[in-house]
PDB file of C-alpha atoms in Angstrom:
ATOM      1  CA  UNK G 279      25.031 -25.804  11.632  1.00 89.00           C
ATOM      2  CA  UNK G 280      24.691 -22.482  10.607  1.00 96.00           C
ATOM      3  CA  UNK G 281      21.297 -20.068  11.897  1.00 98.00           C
ATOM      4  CA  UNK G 282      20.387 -17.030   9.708  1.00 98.00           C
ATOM      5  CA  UNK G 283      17.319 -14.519  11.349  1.00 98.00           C
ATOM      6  CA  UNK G 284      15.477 -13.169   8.568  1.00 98.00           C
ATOM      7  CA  UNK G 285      13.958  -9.779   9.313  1.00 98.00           C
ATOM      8  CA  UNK G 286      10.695  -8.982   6.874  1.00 97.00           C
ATOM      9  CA  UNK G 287       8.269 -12.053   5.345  1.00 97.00           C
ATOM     10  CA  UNK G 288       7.653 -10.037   2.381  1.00 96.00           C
ATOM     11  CA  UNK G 289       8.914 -11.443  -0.786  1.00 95.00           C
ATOM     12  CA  UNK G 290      12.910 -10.167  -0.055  1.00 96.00           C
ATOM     13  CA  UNK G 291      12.677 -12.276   2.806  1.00 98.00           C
ATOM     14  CA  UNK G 292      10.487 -15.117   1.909  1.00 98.00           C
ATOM     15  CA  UNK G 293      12.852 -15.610  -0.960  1.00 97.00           C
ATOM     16  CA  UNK G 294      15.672 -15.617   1.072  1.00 98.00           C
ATOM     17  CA  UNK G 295      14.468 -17.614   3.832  1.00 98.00           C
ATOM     18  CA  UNK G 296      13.536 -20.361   0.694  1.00 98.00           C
ATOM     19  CA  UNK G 297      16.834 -20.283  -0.794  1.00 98.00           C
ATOM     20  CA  UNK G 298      18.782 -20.575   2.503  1.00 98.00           C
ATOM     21  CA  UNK G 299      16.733 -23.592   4.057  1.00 98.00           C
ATOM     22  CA  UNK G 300      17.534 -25.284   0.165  1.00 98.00           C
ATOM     23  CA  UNK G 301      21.015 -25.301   1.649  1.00 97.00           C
ATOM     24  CA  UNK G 302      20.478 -26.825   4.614  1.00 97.00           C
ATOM     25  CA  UNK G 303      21.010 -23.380   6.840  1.00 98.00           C
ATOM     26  CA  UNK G 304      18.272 -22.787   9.758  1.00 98.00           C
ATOM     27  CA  UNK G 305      16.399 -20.094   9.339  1.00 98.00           C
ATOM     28  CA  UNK G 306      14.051 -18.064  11.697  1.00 98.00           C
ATOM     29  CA  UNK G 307      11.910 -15.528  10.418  1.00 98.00           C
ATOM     30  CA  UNK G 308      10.779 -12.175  12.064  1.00 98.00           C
ATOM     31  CA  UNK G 309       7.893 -10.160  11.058  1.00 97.00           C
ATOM     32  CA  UNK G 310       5.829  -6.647  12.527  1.00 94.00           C
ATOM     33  CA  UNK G 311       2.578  -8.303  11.117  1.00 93.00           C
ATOM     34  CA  UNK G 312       0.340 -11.002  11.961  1.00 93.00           C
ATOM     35  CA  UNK G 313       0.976 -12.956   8.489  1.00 94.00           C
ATOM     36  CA  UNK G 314       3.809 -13.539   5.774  1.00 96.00           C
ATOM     37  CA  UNK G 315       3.494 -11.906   2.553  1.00 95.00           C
ATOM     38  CA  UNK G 316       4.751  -8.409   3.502  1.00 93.00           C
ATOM     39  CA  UNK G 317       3.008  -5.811   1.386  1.00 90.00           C
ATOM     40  CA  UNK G 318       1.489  -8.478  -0.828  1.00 90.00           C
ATOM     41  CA  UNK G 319      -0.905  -9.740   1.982  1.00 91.00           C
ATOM     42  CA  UNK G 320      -1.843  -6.466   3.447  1.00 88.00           C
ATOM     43  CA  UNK G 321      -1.868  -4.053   1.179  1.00 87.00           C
ATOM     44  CA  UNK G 322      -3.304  -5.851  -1.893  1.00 90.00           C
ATOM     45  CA  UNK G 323      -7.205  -6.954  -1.053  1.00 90.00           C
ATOM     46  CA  UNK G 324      -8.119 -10.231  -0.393  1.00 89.00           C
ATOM     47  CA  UNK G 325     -10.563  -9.766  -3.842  1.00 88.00           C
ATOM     48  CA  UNK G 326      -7.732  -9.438  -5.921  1.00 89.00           C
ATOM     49  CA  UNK G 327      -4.886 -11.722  -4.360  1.00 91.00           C
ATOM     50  CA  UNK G 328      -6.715 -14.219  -1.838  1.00 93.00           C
ATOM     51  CA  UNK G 329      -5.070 -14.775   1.760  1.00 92.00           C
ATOM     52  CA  UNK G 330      -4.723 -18.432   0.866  1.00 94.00           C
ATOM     53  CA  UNK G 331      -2.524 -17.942  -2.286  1.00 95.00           C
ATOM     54  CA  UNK G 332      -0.375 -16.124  -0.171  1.00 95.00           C
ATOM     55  CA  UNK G 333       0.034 -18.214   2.838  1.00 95.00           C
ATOM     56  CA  UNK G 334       0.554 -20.878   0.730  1.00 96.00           C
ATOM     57  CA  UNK G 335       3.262 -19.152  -1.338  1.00 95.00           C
ATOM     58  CA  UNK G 336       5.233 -17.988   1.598  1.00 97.00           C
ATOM     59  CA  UNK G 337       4.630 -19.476   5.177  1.00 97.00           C
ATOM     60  CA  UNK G 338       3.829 -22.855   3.921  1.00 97.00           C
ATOM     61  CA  UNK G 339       6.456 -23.453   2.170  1.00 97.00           C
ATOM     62  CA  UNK G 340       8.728 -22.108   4.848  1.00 98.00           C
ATOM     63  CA  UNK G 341       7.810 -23.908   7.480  1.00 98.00           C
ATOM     64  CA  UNK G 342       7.514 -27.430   5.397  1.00 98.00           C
ATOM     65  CA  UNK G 343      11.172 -26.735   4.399  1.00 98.00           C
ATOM     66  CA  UNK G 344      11.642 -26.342   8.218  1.00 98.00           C
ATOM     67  CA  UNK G 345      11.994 -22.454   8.509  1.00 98.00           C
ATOM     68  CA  UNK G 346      10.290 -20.933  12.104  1.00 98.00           C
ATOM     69  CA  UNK G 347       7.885 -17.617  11.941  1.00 98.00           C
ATOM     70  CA  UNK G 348       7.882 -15.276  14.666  1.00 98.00           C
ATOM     71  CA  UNK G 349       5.360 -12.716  14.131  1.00 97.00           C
ATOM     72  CA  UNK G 350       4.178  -9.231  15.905  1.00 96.00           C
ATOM     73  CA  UNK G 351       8.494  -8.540  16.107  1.00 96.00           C
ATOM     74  CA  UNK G 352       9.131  -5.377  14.663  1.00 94.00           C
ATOM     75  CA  UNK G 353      13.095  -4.916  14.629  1.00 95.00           C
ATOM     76  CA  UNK G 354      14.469  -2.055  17.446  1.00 94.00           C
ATOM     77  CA  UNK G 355      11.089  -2.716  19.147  1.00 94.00           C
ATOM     78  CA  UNK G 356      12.662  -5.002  21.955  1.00 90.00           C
ATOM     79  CA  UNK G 357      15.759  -6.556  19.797  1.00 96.00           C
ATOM     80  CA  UNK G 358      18.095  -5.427  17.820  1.00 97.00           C
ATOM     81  CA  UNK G 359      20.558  -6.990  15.113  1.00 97.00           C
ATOM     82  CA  UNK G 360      23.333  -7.030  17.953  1.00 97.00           C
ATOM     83  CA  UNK G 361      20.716  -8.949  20.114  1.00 97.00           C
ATOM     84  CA  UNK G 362      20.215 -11.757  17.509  1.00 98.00           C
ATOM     85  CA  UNK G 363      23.809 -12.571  16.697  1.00 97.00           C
ATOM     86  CA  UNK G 364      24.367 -12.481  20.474  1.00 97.00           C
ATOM     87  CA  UNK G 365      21.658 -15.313  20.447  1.00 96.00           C
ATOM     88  CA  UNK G 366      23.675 -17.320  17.981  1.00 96.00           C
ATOM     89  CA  UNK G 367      22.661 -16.060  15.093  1.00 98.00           C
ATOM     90  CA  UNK G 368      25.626 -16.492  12.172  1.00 98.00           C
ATOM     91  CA  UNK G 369      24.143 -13.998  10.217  1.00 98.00           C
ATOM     92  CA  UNK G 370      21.086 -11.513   9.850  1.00 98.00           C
ATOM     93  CA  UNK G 371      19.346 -10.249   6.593  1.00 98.00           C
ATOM     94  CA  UNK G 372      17.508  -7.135   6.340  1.00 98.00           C
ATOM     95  CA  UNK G 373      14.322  -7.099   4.725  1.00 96.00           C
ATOM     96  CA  UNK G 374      11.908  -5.288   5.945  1.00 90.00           C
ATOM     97  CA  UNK G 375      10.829  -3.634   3.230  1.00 85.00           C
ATOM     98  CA  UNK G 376       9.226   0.198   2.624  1.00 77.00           C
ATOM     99  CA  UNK G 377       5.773   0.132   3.758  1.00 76.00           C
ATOM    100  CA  UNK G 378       5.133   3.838   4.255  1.00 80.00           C
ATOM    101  CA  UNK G 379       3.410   5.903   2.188  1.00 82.00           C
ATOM    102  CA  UNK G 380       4.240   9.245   0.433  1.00 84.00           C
ATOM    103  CA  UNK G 381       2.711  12.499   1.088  1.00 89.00           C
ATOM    104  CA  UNK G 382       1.389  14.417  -1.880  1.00 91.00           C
ATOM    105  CA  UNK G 383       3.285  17.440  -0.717  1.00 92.00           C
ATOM    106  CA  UNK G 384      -0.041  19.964  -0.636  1.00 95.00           C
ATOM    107  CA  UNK G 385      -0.963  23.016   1.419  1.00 94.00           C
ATOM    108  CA  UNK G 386      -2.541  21.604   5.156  1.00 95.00           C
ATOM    109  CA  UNK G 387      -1.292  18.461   4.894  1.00 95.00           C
ATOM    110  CA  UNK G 388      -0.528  16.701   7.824  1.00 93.00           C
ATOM    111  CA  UNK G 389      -0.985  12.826   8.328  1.00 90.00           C
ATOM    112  CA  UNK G 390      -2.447  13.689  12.598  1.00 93.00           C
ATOM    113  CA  UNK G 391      -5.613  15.234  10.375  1.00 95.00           C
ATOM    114  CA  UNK G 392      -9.160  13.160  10.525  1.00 95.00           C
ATOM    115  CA  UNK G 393     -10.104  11.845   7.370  1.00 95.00           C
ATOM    116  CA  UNK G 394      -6.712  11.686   5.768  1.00 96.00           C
ATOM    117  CA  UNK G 395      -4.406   8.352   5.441  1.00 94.00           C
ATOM    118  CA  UNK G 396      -1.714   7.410   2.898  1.00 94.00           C
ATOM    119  CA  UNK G 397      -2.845   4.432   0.410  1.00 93.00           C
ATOM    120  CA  UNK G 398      -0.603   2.269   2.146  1.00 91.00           C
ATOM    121  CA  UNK G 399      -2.222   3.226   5.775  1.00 93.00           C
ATOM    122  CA  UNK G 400      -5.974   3.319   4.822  1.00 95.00           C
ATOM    123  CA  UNK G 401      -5.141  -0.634   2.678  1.00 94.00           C
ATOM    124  CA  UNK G 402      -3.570  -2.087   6.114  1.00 92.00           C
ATOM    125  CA  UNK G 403      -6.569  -0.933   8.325  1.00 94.00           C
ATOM    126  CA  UNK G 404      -8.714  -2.261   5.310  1.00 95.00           C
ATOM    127  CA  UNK G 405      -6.457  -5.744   5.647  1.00 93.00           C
ATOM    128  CA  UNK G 406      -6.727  -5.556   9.583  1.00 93.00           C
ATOM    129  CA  UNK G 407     -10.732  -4.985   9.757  1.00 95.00           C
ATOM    130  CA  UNK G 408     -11.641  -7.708   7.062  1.00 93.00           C
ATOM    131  CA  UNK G 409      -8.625 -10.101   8.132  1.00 92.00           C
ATOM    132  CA  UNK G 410      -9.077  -9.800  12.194  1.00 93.00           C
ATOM    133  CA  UNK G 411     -12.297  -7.945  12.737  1.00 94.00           C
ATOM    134  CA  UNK G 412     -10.614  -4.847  14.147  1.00 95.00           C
ATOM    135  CA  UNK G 413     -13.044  -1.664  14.026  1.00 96.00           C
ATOM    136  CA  UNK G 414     -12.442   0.463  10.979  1.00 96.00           C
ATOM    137  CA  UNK G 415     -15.688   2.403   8.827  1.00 95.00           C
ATOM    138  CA  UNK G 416     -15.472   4.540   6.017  1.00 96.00           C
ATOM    139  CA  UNK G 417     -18.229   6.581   5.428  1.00 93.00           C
ATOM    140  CA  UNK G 418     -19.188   9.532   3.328  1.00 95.00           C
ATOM    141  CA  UNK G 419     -17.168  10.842   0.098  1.00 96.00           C
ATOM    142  CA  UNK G 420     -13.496   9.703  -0.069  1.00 97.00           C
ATOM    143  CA  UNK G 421     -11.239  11.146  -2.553  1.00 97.00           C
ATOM    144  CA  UNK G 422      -8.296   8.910  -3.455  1.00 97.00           C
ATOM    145  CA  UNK G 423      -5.222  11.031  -5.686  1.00 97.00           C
ATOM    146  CA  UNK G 424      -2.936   8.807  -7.945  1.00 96.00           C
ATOM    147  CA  UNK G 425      -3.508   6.657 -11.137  1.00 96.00           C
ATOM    148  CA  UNK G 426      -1.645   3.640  -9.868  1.00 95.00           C
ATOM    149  CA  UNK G 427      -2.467  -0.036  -8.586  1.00 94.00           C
ATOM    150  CA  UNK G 428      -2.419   1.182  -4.887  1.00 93.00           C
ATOM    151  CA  UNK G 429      -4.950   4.027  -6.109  1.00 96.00           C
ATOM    152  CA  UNK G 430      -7.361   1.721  -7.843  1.00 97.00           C
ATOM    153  CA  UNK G 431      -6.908  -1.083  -4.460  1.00 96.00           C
ATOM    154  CA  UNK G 432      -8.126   1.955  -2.675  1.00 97.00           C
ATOM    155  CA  UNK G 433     -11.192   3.395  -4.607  1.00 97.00           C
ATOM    156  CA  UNK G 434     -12.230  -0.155  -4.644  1.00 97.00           C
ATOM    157  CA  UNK G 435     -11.993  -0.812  -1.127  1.00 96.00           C
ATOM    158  CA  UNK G 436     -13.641   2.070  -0.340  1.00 97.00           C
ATOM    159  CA  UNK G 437     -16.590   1.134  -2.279  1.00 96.00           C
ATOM    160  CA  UNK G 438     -16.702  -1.997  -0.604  1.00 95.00           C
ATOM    161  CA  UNK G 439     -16.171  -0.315   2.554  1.00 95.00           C
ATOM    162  CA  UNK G 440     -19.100   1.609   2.182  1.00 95.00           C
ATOM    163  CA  UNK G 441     -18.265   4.752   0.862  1.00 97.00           C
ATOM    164  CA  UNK G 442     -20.769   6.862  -0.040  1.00 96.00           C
ATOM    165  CA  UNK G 443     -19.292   8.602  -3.164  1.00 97.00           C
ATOM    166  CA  UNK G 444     -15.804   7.485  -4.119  1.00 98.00           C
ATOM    167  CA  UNK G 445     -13.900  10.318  -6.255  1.00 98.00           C
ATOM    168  CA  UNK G 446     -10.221   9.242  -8.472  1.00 98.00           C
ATOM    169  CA  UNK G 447      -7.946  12.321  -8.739  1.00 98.00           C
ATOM    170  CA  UNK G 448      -5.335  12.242 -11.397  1.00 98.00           C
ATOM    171  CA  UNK G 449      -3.455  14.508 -13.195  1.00 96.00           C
ATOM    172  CA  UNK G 450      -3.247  13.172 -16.780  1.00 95.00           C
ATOM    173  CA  UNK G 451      -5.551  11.066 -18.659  1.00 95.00           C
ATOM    174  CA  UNK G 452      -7.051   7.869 -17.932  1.00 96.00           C
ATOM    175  CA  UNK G 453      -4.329   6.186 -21.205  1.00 93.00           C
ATOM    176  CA  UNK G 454      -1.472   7.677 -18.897  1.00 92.00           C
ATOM    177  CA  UNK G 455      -2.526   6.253 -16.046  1.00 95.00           C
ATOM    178  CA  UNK G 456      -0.101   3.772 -14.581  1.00 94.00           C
ATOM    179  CA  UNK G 457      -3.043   1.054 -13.501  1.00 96.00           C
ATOM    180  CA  UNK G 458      -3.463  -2.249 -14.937  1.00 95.00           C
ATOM    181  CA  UNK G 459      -6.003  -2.065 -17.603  1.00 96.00           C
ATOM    182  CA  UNK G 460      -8.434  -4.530 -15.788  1.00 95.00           C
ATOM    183  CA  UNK G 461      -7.976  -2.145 -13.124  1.00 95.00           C
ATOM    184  CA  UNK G 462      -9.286   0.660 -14.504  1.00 97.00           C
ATOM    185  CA  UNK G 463     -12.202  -0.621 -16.057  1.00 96.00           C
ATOM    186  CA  UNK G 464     -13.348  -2.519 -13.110  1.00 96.00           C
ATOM    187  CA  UNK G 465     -12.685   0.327 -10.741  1.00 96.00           C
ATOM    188  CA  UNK G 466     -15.464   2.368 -13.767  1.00 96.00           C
ATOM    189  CA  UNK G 467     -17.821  -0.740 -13.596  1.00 96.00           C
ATOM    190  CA  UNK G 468     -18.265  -0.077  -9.694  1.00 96.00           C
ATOM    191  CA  UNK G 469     -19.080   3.373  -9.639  1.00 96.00           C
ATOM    192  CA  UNK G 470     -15.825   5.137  -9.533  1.00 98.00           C
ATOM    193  CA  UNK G 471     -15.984   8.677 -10.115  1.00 98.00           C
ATOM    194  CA  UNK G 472     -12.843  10.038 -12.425  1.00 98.00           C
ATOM    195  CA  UNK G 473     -11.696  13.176 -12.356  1.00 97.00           C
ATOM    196  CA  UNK G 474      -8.455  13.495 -14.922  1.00 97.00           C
ATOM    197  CA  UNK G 475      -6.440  16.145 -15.455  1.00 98.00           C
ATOM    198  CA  UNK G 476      -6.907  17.241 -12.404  1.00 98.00           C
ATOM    199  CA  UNK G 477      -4.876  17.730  -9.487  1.00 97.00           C
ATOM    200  CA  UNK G 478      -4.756  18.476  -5.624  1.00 97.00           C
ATOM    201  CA  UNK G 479      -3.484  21.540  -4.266  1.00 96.00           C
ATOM    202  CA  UNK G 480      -4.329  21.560  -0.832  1.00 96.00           C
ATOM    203  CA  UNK G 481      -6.461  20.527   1.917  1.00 97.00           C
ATOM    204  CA  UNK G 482      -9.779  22.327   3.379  1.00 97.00           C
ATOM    205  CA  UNK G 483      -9.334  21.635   7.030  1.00 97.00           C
ATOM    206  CA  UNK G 484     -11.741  22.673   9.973  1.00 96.00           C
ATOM    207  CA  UNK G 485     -11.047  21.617  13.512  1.00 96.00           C
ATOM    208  CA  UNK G 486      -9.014  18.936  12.474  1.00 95.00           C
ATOM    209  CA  UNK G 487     -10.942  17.356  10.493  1.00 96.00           C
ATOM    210  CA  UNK G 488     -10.655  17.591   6.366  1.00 96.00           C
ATOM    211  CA  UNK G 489     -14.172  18.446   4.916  1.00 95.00           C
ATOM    212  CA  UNK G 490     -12.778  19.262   1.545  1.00 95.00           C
ATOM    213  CA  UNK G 491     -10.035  18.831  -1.221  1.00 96.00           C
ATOM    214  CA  UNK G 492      -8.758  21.712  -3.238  1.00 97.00           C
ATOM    215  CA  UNK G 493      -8.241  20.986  -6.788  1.00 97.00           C
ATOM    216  CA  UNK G 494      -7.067  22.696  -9.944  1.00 98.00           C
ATOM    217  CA  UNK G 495      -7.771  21.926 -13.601  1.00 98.00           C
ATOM    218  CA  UNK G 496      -4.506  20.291 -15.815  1.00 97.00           C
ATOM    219  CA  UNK G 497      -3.749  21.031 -19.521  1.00 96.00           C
ATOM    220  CA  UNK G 498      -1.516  18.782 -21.511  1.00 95.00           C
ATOM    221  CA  UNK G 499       2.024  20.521 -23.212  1.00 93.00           C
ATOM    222  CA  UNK G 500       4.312  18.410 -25.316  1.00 92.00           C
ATOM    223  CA  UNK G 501       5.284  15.040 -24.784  1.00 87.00           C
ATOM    224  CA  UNK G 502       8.150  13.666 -22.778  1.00 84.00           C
ATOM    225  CA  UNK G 503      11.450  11.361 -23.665  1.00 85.00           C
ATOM    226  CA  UNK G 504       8.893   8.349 -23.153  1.00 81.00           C
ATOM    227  CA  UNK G 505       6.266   9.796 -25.675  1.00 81.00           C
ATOM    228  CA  UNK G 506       3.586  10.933 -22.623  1.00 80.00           C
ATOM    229  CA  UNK G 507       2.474  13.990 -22.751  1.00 87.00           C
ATOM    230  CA  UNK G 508       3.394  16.143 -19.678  1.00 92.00           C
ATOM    231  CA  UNK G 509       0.724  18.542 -18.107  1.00 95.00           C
ATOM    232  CA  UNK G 510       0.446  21.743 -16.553  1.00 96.00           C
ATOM    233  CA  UNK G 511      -1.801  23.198 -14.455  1.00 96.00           C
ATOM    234  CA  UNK G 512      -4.654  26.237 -15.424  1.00 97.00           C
ATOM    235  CA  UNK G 513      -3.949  29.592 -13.869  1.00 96.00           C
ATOM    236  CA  UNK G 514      -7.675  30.320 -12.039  1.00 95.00           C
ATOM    237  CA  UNK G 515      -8.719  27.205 -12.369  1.00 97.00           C
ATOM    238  CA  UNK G 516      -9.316  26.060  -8.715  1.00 96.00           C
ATOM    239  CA  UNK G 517     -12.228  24.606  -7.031  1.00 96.00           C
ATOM    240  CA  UNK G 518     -13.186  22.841  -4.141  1.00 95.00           C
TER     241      UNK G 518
END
């Protein structure tokens, strides 16, 4: 007779949610989105981990082990943990994960500017136009900085998006970068333009808007505890 509300249908809470309703204990899950799967559903694309896999990995199995969704409910957005033990709840677990993204920490930056989004932004309006059909367009040259999974989900989507040029900043090579292998060369077979050892130092703004990427040029030094080598940038060396 015990109730648990599970806040966050990402794997934390799918996982918990699964375990608990093994036991016997109700469970009633709470997400901000309009599916389970937390960052797996919306911010890897449907190309590389289809909707179905994860609906059937998560909210399927829930609810056939008798588990409730209740989606759209972002927590301190019209309840609160008070509000659900009030309700009965015996307990409440928290797991509603990290989904923001990190700024690069450049000159001009600022996340109000046209034509700028975090990975983790510009993947969830991807996930939101091709998943529900809401208006979203990418146009002209994007420039995506990082070497990383949520990088290469991002070049890629911009391609697909319709991206007129798509441009990969990273500061070390392409054997340093963080990426799955199959990542990387995939992301080279569609047109992906690398530029390595190179990095962004600030944004060109104009009315608002950014028209234009500062960059400088990287040179490797000596390698680090892990054996990579570390990098440094070139005095002079910056171009738009």
């Amino acid at each position: 007779n015990k109730r648990v509300a599970v806040i966050g249908a990402g794997p934390a809470g799918i996982t918990c949610a699964y375990k608990l309703l093994l036991d016997g204990i109700q469970v009633d899950v709470f997400d901000a989105q309009r599916a389970a799967g937390g960052m797996a559903s919306i911010g890897i694309p449907s190309y590389r981990l289809p909707k179905d896999v994860v609906k059937a990995e998560t909210e399927d199995i829930v609810c056939q082990l008798g588990g409730n969704f209740f989606y759209e409910k972002m927590l301190g957005e019209g309840f609160t943990v008070s509000d659900l033990l009030e309700n009965g709840y015996d307990a409440v677990f928290l797991g509603y994960g990290a989904s923001q993204g990190k700024r690069i920490g450049i000159s001009n930056e600022d996340p109000d500017l046209e034509g700028y989004a975090s990975g983790v932004d510009f993947l969830l309006k991807v996930h939101k136009y091709v998943e529900y059909g809401e208006p979203f367009e990418v146009t002209g040259d994007v420039v995506v900085v990082g070497g990383g999974n949520v990088a290469m989900d991002c070049v890629r989507s911009a391609r697909r998006m319709g991206a007129k040029s798509v441009h990969l900043v990273y500061r070390r090579t392409v054997e340093d970068m963080p990426a799955e292998d199959d990542e990387i060369v995939a992301a080279e077979h569609e047109g992906i333009i690398f530029h390595c050892l190179t990095n962004p130092s600030g944004l060109v703004v104009e009315n608002g808007k950014v028209t234009g990427v500062e960059l400088v040029q990287m040179r490797q030094t000596d390698r680090d505890a892990k054996g990579r080598r570390n990098v440094e940038a070139i005095p002079g060396s910056e171009f738009v």
